[in-house]
Short mmCIF file of C-alpha atoms in Angstrom, two decimals:
data_model
loop_
_atom_site.label_atom_id
_atom_site.label_comp_id
_atom_site.label_asym_id
_atom_site.label_seq_id
_atom_site.Cartn_x
_atom_site.Cartn_y
_atom_site.Cartn_z
CA MET A 2 -12.69 17.21 -27.16
CA LEU A 3 -11.62 15.04 -24.25
CA PHE A 4 -8.71 17.28 -23.20
CA GLN A 5 -9.67 20.46 -25.12
CA ASP A 6 -10.26 22.63 -22.05
CA TYR A 7 -8.20 20.56 -19.64
CA ASP A 8 -6.41 22.73 -17.09
CA THR A 9 -3.41 21.28 -15.24
CA GLY A 10 -3.60 24.17 -12.77
CA ASP A 11 -0.62 24.76 -10.54
CA PHE A 12 0.10 21.05 -10.25
CA PHE A 13 2.24 18.35 -11.80
CA ASP A 14 -0.09 16.38 -14.08
CA GLU A 15 0.74 12.70 -14.58
CA LEU A 16 -0.45 12.67 -18.21
CA LEU A 17 -0.24 16.15 -19.69
CA LEU A 18 2.18 19.07 -19.72
CA ALA A 19 1.08 22.60 -18.81
CA ASP A 20 0.56 23.46 -22.48
CA GLY A 21 -1.89 20.58 -22.89
CA GLN A 22 0.49 18.33 -24.82
CA PRO A 23 0.87 14.74 -23.57
CA ARG A 24 4.01 13.69 -21.77
CA SER A 25 6.19 11.66 -24.11
CA GLU A 26 5.40 8.34 -22.41
CA ALA A 27 1.66 9.12 -22.64
CA GLU A 28 1.47 10.09 -26.32
CA VAL A 29 0.08 6.76 -27.51
CA LEU A 30 -2.57 6.64 -24.80
CA VAL A 31 -3.71 10.25 -25.23
CA GLY A 32 -3.85 9.86 -29.02
CA LYS A 33 -6.03 6.75 -28.72
CA LEU A 34 -8.36 8.30 -26.15
CA GLN A 35 -8.85 11.39 -28.31
CA SER A 36 -9.92 9.21 -31.23
CA PHE A 37 -13.04 8.19 -29.31
CA SER A 38 -16.20 10.30 -29.14
CA ALA A 39 -17.50 11.44 -25.76
CA ASP A 40 -20.43 9.03 -26.09
CA GLU A 41 -18.09 6.14 -26.77
CA LEU A 42 -15.94 6.93 -23.74
CA ARG A 43 -18.99 7.16 -21.47
CA ARG A 44 -20.22 3.84 -22.83
CA ARG A 45 -16.89 2.22 -22.05
CA GLN A 46 -16.82 3.77 -18.56
CA HIS A 47 -20.25 2.27 -17.91
CA THR A 48 -19.07 -1.06 -19.31
CA ALA A 49 -16.12 -1.05 -16.92
CA GLU A 50 -18.38 -0.26 -13.96
CA ARG A 51 -20.72 -3.12 -14.91
CA LEU A 52 -17.75 -5.49 -15.08
CA LEU A 53 -16.62 -4.42 -11.62
CA LEU A 54 -20.13 -4.96 -10.31
CA GLN A 55 -20.37 -8.42 -11.91
CA MET A 56 -16.99 -9.40 -10.47
CA GLY A 57 -18.10 -8.25 -7.00
CA ILE A 58 -15.10 -5.95 -6.53
CA THR A 59 -16.16 -4.35 -3.29
CA PHE A 60 -14.94 -2.94 -0.01
CA ASN A 61 -16.61 -2.25 3.32
CA VAL A 62 -16.95 1.10 5.08
CA TYR A 63 -17.21 0.77 8.84
CA GLY A 64 -20.09 2.77 10.34
CA ASP A 65 -21.62 3.67 6.97
CA THR A 66 -25.41 3.63 7.38
CA ALA A 67 -25.87 3.28 3.61
CA GLY A 68 -24.60 -0.30 3.78
CA THR A 69 -21.43 -2.15 4.71
CA GLU A 70 -20.36 -3.10 1.20
CA ARG A 71 -19.90 -0.99 -1.94
CA ILE A 72 -18.27 -1.05 -5.36
CA PHE A 73 -14.80 0.48 -5.49
CA PRO A 74 -15.06 3.52 -7.85
CA PHE A 75 -12.89 3.22 -10.94
CA ASP A 76 -11.82 5.69 -13.63
CA ILE A 77 -10.96 4.39 -17.09
CA VAL A 78 -8.18 6.88 -17.91
CA PRO A 79 -5.03 5.06 -16.74
CA ARG A 80 -2.06 6.67 -15.06
CA ILE A 81 1.22 6.41 -16.97
CA VAL A 82 4.68 5.97 -15.41
CA ALA A 83 7.76 6.05 -17.64
CA ALA A 84 9.96 2.95 -17.37
CA SER A 85 13.05 5.04 -16.57
CA GLU A 86 11.31 6.69 -13.62
CA TRP A 87 9.93 3.34 -12.52
CA ALA A 88 13.42 1.84 -12.45
CA ARG A 89 14.46 4.44 -9.88
CA ILE A 90 11.29 3.90 -7.82
CA GLU A 91 11.93 0.17 -7.88
CA ARG A 92 15.51 0.58 -6.66
CA GLY A 93 14.34 2.91 -3.92
CA LEU A 94 11.64 0.54 -2.70
CA LYS A 95 14.02 -2.44 -2.62
CA GLN A 96 16.53 -0.40 -0.65
CA ARG A 97 13.84 0.75 1.78
CA VAL A 98 12.29 -2.66 2.40
CA HIS A 99 15.71 -4.30 2.85
CA ALA A 100 16.66 -1.69 5.46
CA LEU A 101 13.33 -1.91 7.30
CA ASN A 102 13.65 -5.68 7.50
CA ALA A 103 17.13 -5.31 9.02
CA PHE A 104 15.73 -2.72 11.44
CA VAL A 105 12.93 -5.00 12.69
CA ASP A 106 15.35 -7.89 13.14
CA ASP A 107 17.77 -5.66 15.06
CA ILE A 108 15.04 -4.22 17.31
CA TYR A 109 13.91 -7.67 18.40
CA HIS A 110 17.49 -8.89 18.94
CA GLU A 111 20.67 -6.95 19.67
CA GLN A 112 19.27 -3.40 19.18
CA HIS A 113 22.54 -2.06 17.78
CA ILE A 114 20.74 0.95 16.29
CA LEU A 115 19.60 2.03 19.76
CA LYS A 116 22.95 1.32 21.42
CA ASP A 117 24.62 3.45 18.74
CA HIS A 118 22.13 6.26 19.51
CA ILE A 119 20.89 6.50 15.95
CA LEU A 120 17.30 6.46 17.23
CA PRO A 121 15.93 7.57 20.61
CA GLU A 122 15.15 4.38 22.51
CA GLU A 123 12.04 5.94 24.02
CA ILE A 124 10.18 6.24 20.71
CA VAL A 125 10.71 2.54 20.01
CA ARG A 126 9.68 1.38 23.48
CA SER A 127 6.61 3.65 23.46
CA ALA A 128 5.34 2.56 20.04
CA ALA A 129 1.94 0.85 20.21
CA SER A 130 3.17 -1.57 17.54
CA TYR A 131 6.21 -2.72 19.55
CA ARG A 132 5.64 -6.32 20.66
CA GLN A 133 7.57 -7.59 23.68
CA ALA A 134 6.39 -11.08 22.77
CA CYS A 135 8.45 -10.88 19.56
CA VAL A 136 11.81 -10.31 21.28
CA GLY A 137 14.16 -13.10 20.27
CA LEU A 138 11.96 -14.44 17.46
CA HIS A 139 13.68 -15.86 14.40
CA PRO A 140 11.26 -15.79 11.45
CA PRO A 141 11.96 -18.28 8.65
CA ARG A 142 14.79 -17.17 6.32
CA GLY A 143 15.25 -14.09 8.52
CA ILE A 144 12.45 -12.28 6.72
CA TRP A 145 9.99 -10.16 8.69
CA CYS A 146 8.60 -7.81 6.01
CA HIS A 147 7.32 -10.23 3.37
CA ILE A 148 4.68 -7.94 1.85
CA THR A 149 4.90 -4.16 1.86
CA GLY A 150 2.63 -1.48 0.41
CA THR A 151 4.49 1.85 0.34
CA ASP A 152 2.48 4.99 -0.36
CA LEU A 153 4.17 7.44 -2.74
CA VAL A 154 3.13 10.98 -3.65
CA ARG A 155 4.49 13.51 -6.12
CA ASP A 156 4.79 17.19 -5.24
CA ARG A 157 4.07 19.99 -7.71
CA ASP A 158 7.77 20.16 -8.69
CA GLY A 159 7.69 16.53 -9.86
CA GLN A 160 9.63 15.04 -6.92
CA ILE A 161 8.39 11.63 -5.70
CA TYR A 162 8.23 11.23 -1.89
CA VAL A 163 7.47 8.28 0.37
CA LEU A 164 4.36 9.22 2.35
CA GLU A 165 4.22 6.13 4.55
CA ASP A 166 5.07 2.45 4.75
CA ASN A 167 2.44 -0.27 5.32
CA LEU A 168 4.03 -3.42 6.69
CA ARG A 169 1.33 -5.15 8.70
CA CYS A 170 -1.54 -6.11 6.40
CA PRO A 171 -1.20 -3.85 3.34
CA SER A 172 -4.32 -4.08 1.19
CA GLY A 173 -5.36 -3.04 -2.31
CA VAL A 174 -3.35 -5.31 -4.60
CA SER A 175 -6.52 -7.16 -5.68
CA TYR A 176 -7.79 -3.89 -7.19
CA VAL A 177 -4.54 -3.56 -9.16
CA LEU A 178 -5.12 -6.96 -10.73
CA GLU A 179 -8.83 -6.45 -11.37
CA ASN A 180 -8.36 -2.92 -12.72
CA ARG A 181 -5.93 -4.32 -15.27
CA HIS A 182 -8.38 -7.08 -16.17
CA VAL A 183 -11.15 -4.53 -16.73
CA MET A 184 -8.93 -2.26 -18.83
CA LYS A 185 -7.92 -5.12 -21.11
CA ARG A 186 -11.59 -5.91 -21.74
CA THR A 187 -12.77 -2.30 -21.99
CA PHE A 188 -9.96 -0.82 -24.10
CA PRO A 189 -8.29 -3.73 -25.90
CA GLU A 190 -7.11 -1.53 -28.79
CA VAL A 191 -5.60 1.08 -26.47
CA PHE A 192 -3.91 -1.54 -24.35
CA ASP A 193 -2.50 -3.35 -27.36
CA ALA A 194 -1.07 -0.11 -28.76
CA SER A 195 0.80 0.66 -25.57
CA ARG A 196 3.70 -1.30 -24.14
CA VAL A 197 2.77 -2.00 -20.56
CA LEU A 198 4.69 -4.05 -17.99
CA PRO A 199 2.55 -6.95 -16.74
CA VAL A 200 1.03 -7.44 -13.29
CA ASP A 201 -0.87 -10.67 -13.94
CA ASP A 202 1.72 -12.95 -12.35
CA TYR A 203 1.47 -11.37 -8.89
CA PRO A 204 -0.57 -14.26 -7.37
CA SER A 205 2.00 -16.85 -8.53
CA ARG A 206 4.86 -14.70 -7.20
CA LEU A 207 3.01 -14.30 -3.91
CA LEU A 208 2.49 -18.06 -3.63
CA ASP A 209 6.14 -18.72 -4.48
CA MET A 210 7.22 -16.34 -1.72
CA LEU A 211 4.86 -17.97 0.80
CA GLN A 212 6.15 -21.44 -0.06
CA TYR A 213 9.76 -20.20 0.17
CA VAL A 214 9.37 -19.30 3.87
CA ALA A 215 7.61 -22.56 4.79
CA PRO A 216 9.16 -24.82 7.46
CA GLU A 217 11.30 -27.57 5.95
CA THR A 218 9.14 -30.61 6.61
CA GLY A 219 10.09 -32.59 3.53
CA GLY A 220 6.72 -32.31 1.79
CA SER A 221 4.85 -29.78 -0.31
CA PRO A 222 3.89 -26.93 2.05
CA THR A 223 0.24 -26.12 2.71
CA VAL A 224 -0.56 -22.41 2.49
CA ALA A 225 -3.69 -20.64 3.75
CA VAL A 226 -5.00 -17.06 3.92
CA LEU A 227 -6.28 -16.18 7.40
CA THR A 228 -9.15 -13.63 7.37
CA PRO A 229 -11.12 -12.03 10.22
CA GLY A 230 -14.29 -12.78 8.24
CA VAL A 231 -16.87 -11.29 5.91
CA PHE A 232 -17.29 -8.05 7.87
CA ASN A 233 -13.67 -6.99 7.43
CA SER A 234 -13.20 -4.05 5.02
CA ALA A 235 -10.79 -6.08 2.85
CA TYR A 236 -12.67 -9.39 2.84
CA PHE A 237 -13.04 -9.28 -0.94
CA GLU A 238 -9.26 -9.12 -1.27
CA HIS A 239 -8.69 -11.97 1.17
CA SER A 240 -11.01 -14.28 -0.75
CA PHE A 241 -9.69 -13.07 -4.13
CA LEU A 242 -6.04 -13.75 -3.31
CA ALA A 243 -6.82 -17.17 -1.84
CA GLN A 244 -8.78 -18.07 -4.97
CA GLN A 245 -6.08 -16.77 -7.32
CA MET A 246 -3.37 -18.74 -5.50
CA GLY A 247 -5.53 -21.86 -5.21
CA VAL A 248 -5.18 -22.04 -1.41
CA GLU A 249 -7.69 -22.22 1.43
CA LEU A 250 -9.33 -19.14 2.94
CA ILE A 251 -9.68 -19.79 6.66
CA GLU A 252 -10.76 -18.10 9.88
CA GLY A 253 -9.31 -18.65 13.33
CA ARG A 254 -12.18 -20.94 14.28
CA ASP A 255 -11.13 -23.29 11.46
CA LEU A 256 -7.75 -23.90 13.12
CA VAL A 257 -6.48 -25.92 16.04
CA VAL A 258 -3.06 -26.69 17.53
CA ALA A 259 -2.52 -30.45 17.54
CA ASP A 260 0.68 -32.28 18.50
CA GLY A 261 2.67 -29.07 18.21
CA TRP A 262 1.47 -28.20 14.70
CA VAL A 263 -1.18 -25.83 13.34
CA CYS A 264 -3.96 -27.80 11.67
CA ALA A 265 -7.15 -26.93 9.81
CA ARG A 266 -10.37 -28.77 10.47
CA THR A 267 -11.53 -30.40 7.22
CA THR A 268 -14.14 -32.98 6.24
CA ARG A 269 -11.25 -35.47 6.00
CA GLY A 270 -9.92 -34.69 9.45
CA LEU A 271 -7.14 -32.37 10.54
CA GLN A 272 -4.78 -31.06 7.85
CA ARG A 273 -1.47 -29.42 8.75
CA VAL A 274 -1.02 -25.75 7.71
CA ASP A 275 2.61 -24.74 7.07
CA VAL A 276 2.26 -21.09 6.02
CA ILE A 277 -0.38 -18.61 7.13
CA TYR A 278 -0.77 -15.40 5.12
CA ARG A 279 -2.52 -13.64 7.94
CA ARG A 280 -4.76 -10.68 7.23
CA ILE A 281 -5.48 -9.96 10.88
CA ASP A 282 -3.57 -7.69 13.24
CA ASP A 283 -0.91 -8.83 15.68
CA ASP A 284 -3.23 -8.28 18.63
CA ALA A 285 -5.75 -10.77 17.24
CA LEU A 286 -3.31 -13.54 16.27
CA ASP A 287 -3.06 -15.42 19.54
CA PRO A 288 -5.01 -14.53 22.71
CA LEU A 289 -2.38 -16.28 24.82
CA ALA A 290 0.39 -13.99 23.53
CA PHE A 291 -1.39 -10.73 22.69
CA ASN A 292 -4.98 -9.59 23.31
CA PRO A 293 -6.66 -12.16 25.61
CA ASP A 294 -10.12 -10.99 24.48
CA SER A 295 -9.55 -11.76 20.81
CA LEU A 296 -11.74 -14.43 19.25
CA LEU A 297 -10.24 -14.11 15.74
CA GLY A 298 -6.93 -15.92 16.15
CA LEU A 299 -5.70 -19.24 17.48
CA PRO A 300 -4.64 -19.90 21.09
CA GLY A 301 -1.10 -21.30 21.09
CA LEU A 302 -0.24 -20.10 17.57
CA MET A 303 2.82 -18.16 18.74
CA ASP A 304 4.26 -21.21 20.52
CA VAL A 305 4.11 -23.14 17.24
CA TYR A 306 5.63 -20.17 15.43
CA ARG A 307 8.50 -19.91 17.92
CA ALA A 308 9.17 -23.63 17.44
CA GLY A 309 9.57 -23.05 13.69
CA ARG A 310 6.63 -25.29 12.79
CA VAL A 311 4.56 -22.65 10.99
CA ALA A 312 5.41 -19.47 9.06
CA LEU A 313 3.42 -16.26 9.58
CA VAL A 314 3.35 -13.62 6.85
CA ASN A 315 4.01 -10.80 7.63
CA ALA A 316 5.88 -11.79 10.75
CA PRO A 317 4.36 -10.58 14.04
CA GLY A 318 6.05 -7.40 15.23
CA THR A 319 6.73 -5.84 11.80
CA GLY A 320 4.38 -2.98 12.69
CA ILE A 321 7.22 -1.34 14.59
CA ALA A 322 8.70 -0.38 11.21
CA ASP A 323 5.59 1.48 9.99
CA ASP A 324 4.92 3.45 13.15
CA LYS A 325 4.32 7.01 11.91
CA VAL A 326 6.91 8.46 14.32
CA LEU A 327 9.56 5.92 13.31
CA TYR A 328 8.78 6.86 9.69
CA ALA A 329 10.53 10.19 10.29
CA TYR A 330 13.74 8.29 11.05
CA VAL A 331 13.70 5.91 8.06
CA PRO A 332 16.37 7.89 6.13
CA LYS A 333 18.68 7.38 9.14
CA ILE A 334 17.68 3.71 9.28
CA ILE A 335 18.61 3.28 5.61
CA GLN A 336 21.91 5.05 6.12
CA TYR A 337 22.69 2.87 9.17
CA TYR A 338 21.92 -0.53 7.64
CA GLU A 339 22.61 0.09 3.94
CA GLY A 340 25.47 2.58 4.26
CA GLU A 341 23.93 4.88 1.65
CA ASP A 342 21.41 7.70 1.35
CA ALA A 343 17.76 6.93 0.74
CA ILE A 344 16.96 6.85 -2.98
CA LEU A 345 13.35 7.89 -2.31
CA PRO A 346 13.07 10.80 0.15
CA ASN A 347 10.54 11.10 2.96
CA VAL A 348 8.03 13.92 3.16
CA PRO A 349 9.50 16.35 5.74
CA THR A 350 7.95 15.33 9.07
CA TYR A 351 7.60 16.98 12.48
CA VAL A 352 7.29 14.59 15.41
CA CYS A 353 5.26 16.12 18.22
CA TRP A 354 7.16 13.89 20.67
CA ASP A 355 10.03 16.38 20.23
CA ALA A 356 9.41 19.67 22.10
CA ALA A 357 10.78 21.95 19.36
CA ASP A 358 8.86 20.14 16.62
CA ARG A 359 5.71 20.18 18.75
CA GLN A 360 5.87 23.93 19.26
CA TYR A 361 6.33 24.48 15.53
CA VAL A 362 3.32 22.29 14.79
CA LEU A 363 1.13 24.13 17.29
CA ASP A 364 2.19 27.45 15.79
CA HIS A 365 1.45 26.35 12.21
CA LEU A 366 -1.62 24.12 12.47
CA ASP A 367 -3.32 26.06 9.68
CA GLU A 368 -0.50 25.14 7.27
CA LEU A 369 0.19 21.50 8.13
CA VAL A 370 -1.41 18.07 7.79
CA VAL A 371 -1.55 16.51 11.26
CA LYS A 372 -1.87 12.73 11.57
CA ALA A 373 -2.65 10.51 14.54
CA VAL A 374 0.08 7.86 14.75
CA ASN A 375 -2.28 4.99 15.46
CA GLU A 376 -4.95 5.80 12.88
CA SER A 377 -5.21 4.91 9.20
CA GLY A 378 -7.61 5.15 6.29
CA GLY A 379 -7.72 8.96 6.45
CA TYR A 380 -9.15 8.96 9.99
CA GLY A 381 -7.70 11.03 12.85
CA MET A 382 -6.27 13.61 10.44
CA LEU A 383 -6.36 17.41 10.31
CA VAL A 384 -5.75 19.09 6.94
CA GLY A 385 -4.75 22.51 8.23
CA PRO A 386 -5.56 24.73 5.21
CA HIS A 387 -9.05 23.19 4.99
CA SER A 388 -9.75 23.17 8.74
CA THR A 389 -11.87 25.41 10.96
CA ALA A 390 -10.62 27.28 14.03
CA SER A 391 -12.50 24.92 16.32
CA GLU A 392 -10.96 21.85 14.62
CA ARG A 393 -7.47 23.31 15.10
CA GLU A 394 -8.20 24.05 18.75
CA GLU A 395 -9.35 20.46 19.24
CA PHE A 396 -6.18 19.07 17.64
CA ALA A 397 -4.02 21.42 19.73
CA ARG A 398 -5.61 19.92 22.83
CA ARG A 399 -5.06 16.38 21.56
CA ILE A 400 -1.41 17.05 20.72
CA ALA A 401 -0.72 18.62 24.11
CA ALA A 402 -2.34 15.66 25.88
CA HIS A 403 -0.64 12.91 23.82
CA PRO A 404 2.33 14.33 21.85
CA ARG A 405 3.73 10.84 21.05
CA ASN A 406 0.56 10.13 19.09
CA TYR A 407 0.91 12.91 16.50
CA ILE A 408 3.11 13.90 13.60
CA ALA A 409 2.71 16.72 11.09
CA GLN A 410 3.79 17.29 7.51
CA PRO A 411 3.62 20.23 5.11
CA THR A 412 0.66 20.26 2.75
CA LEU A 413 2.02 19.04 -0.56
CA GLY A 414 0.63 20.07 -3.91
CA LEU A 415 -0.20 16.47 -4.80
CA SER A 416 0.08 15.65 -8.46
CA ARG A 417 -3.09 15.17 -10.46
CA ALA A 418 -4.28 12.94 -13.27
CA PRO A 419 -7.19 13.31 -15.69
CA VAL A 420 -10.52 11.75 -14.64
CA LEU A 421 -13.48 11.31 -16.98
CA VAL A 422 -16.30 13.68 -15.91
CA ASP A 423 -19.34 13.58 -18.23
CA ASP A 424 -17.91 14.34 -21.71
CA HIS A 425 -14.51 15.71 -20.69
CA CYS A 426 -11.61 15.18 -18.31
CA GLU A 427 -10.80 17.08 -15.12
CA GLY A 428 -7.71 16.83 -12.92
CA ARG A 429 -7.92 14.99 -9.60
CA HIS A 430 -5.21 14.41 -6.99
CA VAL A 431 -3.61 10.96 -6.86
CA ASP A 432 -1.12 8.88 -4.92
CA LEU A 433 0.49 5.52 -5.71
CA ARG A 434 0.87 2.34 -3.66
CA PRO A 435 3.36 -0.13 -5.16
CA TYR A 436 3.56 -3.62 -3.64
CA VAL A 437 6.82 -5.32 -2.68
CA LEU A 438 7.36 -9.04 -2.03
CA TYR A 439 10.39 -10.14 -0.01
CA GLY A 440 11.16 -13.84 -0.44
CA ARG A 441 13.95 -15.50 -2.38
CA ASP A 442 14.65 -11.97 -3.64
CA ILE A 443 12.83 -8.64 -3.49
CA TYR A 444 10.22 -8.12 -6.20
CA VAL A 445 8.31 -4.89 -6.91
CA LEU A 446 5.03 -5.20 -8.81
CA PRO A 447 5.26 -2.78 -11.79
CA GLY A 448 2.95 0.17 -11.16
CA GLY A 449 0.74 -0.51 -8.19
CA LEU A 450 -2.53 1.01 -7.08
CA THR A 451 -3.21 4.60 -8.11
CA ARG A 452 -5.77 6.01 -5.70
CA VAL A 453 -7.76 9.06 -6.79
CA ALA A 454 -9.46 11.75 -4.72
CA LEU A 455 -12.61 11.79 -6.87
CA LYS A 456 -14.09 14.77 -5.05
CA LYS A 457 -12.95 17.95 -6.79
CA GLY A 458 -10.20 19.71 -4.84
CA SER A 459 -9.92 16.96 -2.21
CA LEU A 460 -6.50 15.70 -1.15
CA VAL A 461 -7.84 12.55 0.55
CA VAL A 462 -7.56 9.49 -1.68
CA ASN A 463 -8.64 6.75 0.77
CA SER A 464 -11.50 4.58 -0.41
CA SER A 465 -13.19 5.02 2.97
CA GLN A 466 -13.17 8.79 2.37
CA GLY A 467 -14.64 8.85 -1.12
CA GLY A 468 -11.58 7.92 -3.16
CA GLY A 469 -11.42 5.66 -6.20
CA SER A 470 -8.73 4.06 -8.31
CA LYS A 471 -7.10 3.90 -11.74
CA ASP A 472 -5.04 1.35 -13.57
CA THR A 473 -1.33 2.21 -13.50
CA TRP A 474 0.74 1.53 -16.62
CA VAL A 475 4.53 1.40 -16.59
CA VAL A 476 5.50 2.01 -20.21
CA ALA A 477 8.64 2.65 -22.22
CA ASP A 478 9.80 6.26 -22.23
CA GLY A 479 8.47 8.13 -25.25
CA ALA A 480 6.46 5.06 -26.29
CA ARG A 481 5.25 5.47 -29.84
CA GLY A 482 5.49 1.84 -30.86
CA THR A 483 3.12 -0.80 -32.03
CA ALA A 484 1.65 -3.72 -30.20
CA HIS A 485 4.62 -5.96 -30.96
CA ALA A 486 7.49 -3.52 -30.44
CA ASP A 487 10.27 -4.51 -28.06
CA VAL A 488 11.03 -2.59 -24.91
CA THR A 489 13.70 -2.85 -22.26
CA PRO A 490 11.96 -3.68 -18.99
CA ALA A 491 12.77 -1.99 -15.71
CA ALA A 492 15.41 -3.74 -13.63
CA GLY A 493 14.00 -6.87 -12.09
CA ALA A 494 10.80 -6.68 -14.09
CA ALA A 495 9.46 -9.55 -16.11
CA SER A 496 8.60 -9.62 -19.80
CA VAL A 497 6.63 -6.87 -21.51
CA ALA A 498 3.84 -8.87 -23.07
CA CYS A 499 0.64 -9.04 -21.02
#
């Protein structure tokens, strides 16, 4: 009954083929789900929602008059990714993050890529995320991009594209971990019957990476998570990750620079902090180096960082690599630093900074998705096919006034996945945000966060715009096995048992 009238439409469905049969890697899951009655599935959906409520898995929506904090919507039908496809995604992400790290290091030092005219110098200099204060910095171990969340989408033909890179303070990994926890409790028999790559060890891998980049002081490094505070949209995640790693959650007012070191005020006096996993923007880090009006950071922090006496993760200045205009040039960046083509392609992108691209965008606003370079979370965006004439006129004015601040991309037929609606499933558009850690080596968390546009027909998956999430399972291709069957993990992945 669950999938009896399910219609994949003119889209790639992540679970089912056009004839309604499950994809080979989803056969076990679909078979198990179909063995439940509609009442049983609704009961388990409600159970999962109660668990999320009890665990306080929330996010904030700025400017929402209904309240600042809400439960993150969750759908119990997981998304399946075949291990063979995941292996390619993993290789592509490692290649991309390695190249972007080399790019950031080059931009703040010799700038070979500009001198070789691979990129127009003007678009780097004019990027709002370019930080003059970071020129000449040498982050510990030469790593700038410690944590990356790369958004992937699949077009209707099945091709996976990189939609954007998030290198400053990528959020959402806490929902990956909690979604998995809820699924194990809600569907233990389904989970046991599938062979799913684990995600549970992410906090320990994150802590290992943070300790790896600590200054060499001879002792055990002290790590802390720096949050803007309880009103930040991702405060739940900040506190969750600190708790999972067993480290302190701090705010800027908890810190002081003493004798050339960063220290936290404690009931036992000042305690040195060696590594700060900062969840605040560059501008707020240090009012003496960036925004003088900021009250969130620590005056003098950058001086300590330059002296190599504290590690900041991600390094200040990494935002230059996820500028939406620079995104269009990432395939060239990969070719320049890696000497090979990008494994994961970009979505074709028009940069309004370029006169020819700008004219094309203005002539095809009703067909394109236009994005403001310095916005995120689904804000500052025009979805051309769903827009009104007045909205297009407004965006044409904005583009003409500030062309550097806009890009445009074709409207993709985003893939869909089944979502439980009453007693049946309906298709909803999805994307995928895998998380990458760059420390001793580069590690890609198997799966990542599948975001779902829960509103029927919507292409916007952001939680601030009404989106929800699913658990993402990386499983053996054509998995038909039992709970204890062996499987060959994707390259670089850990063991199969969860």
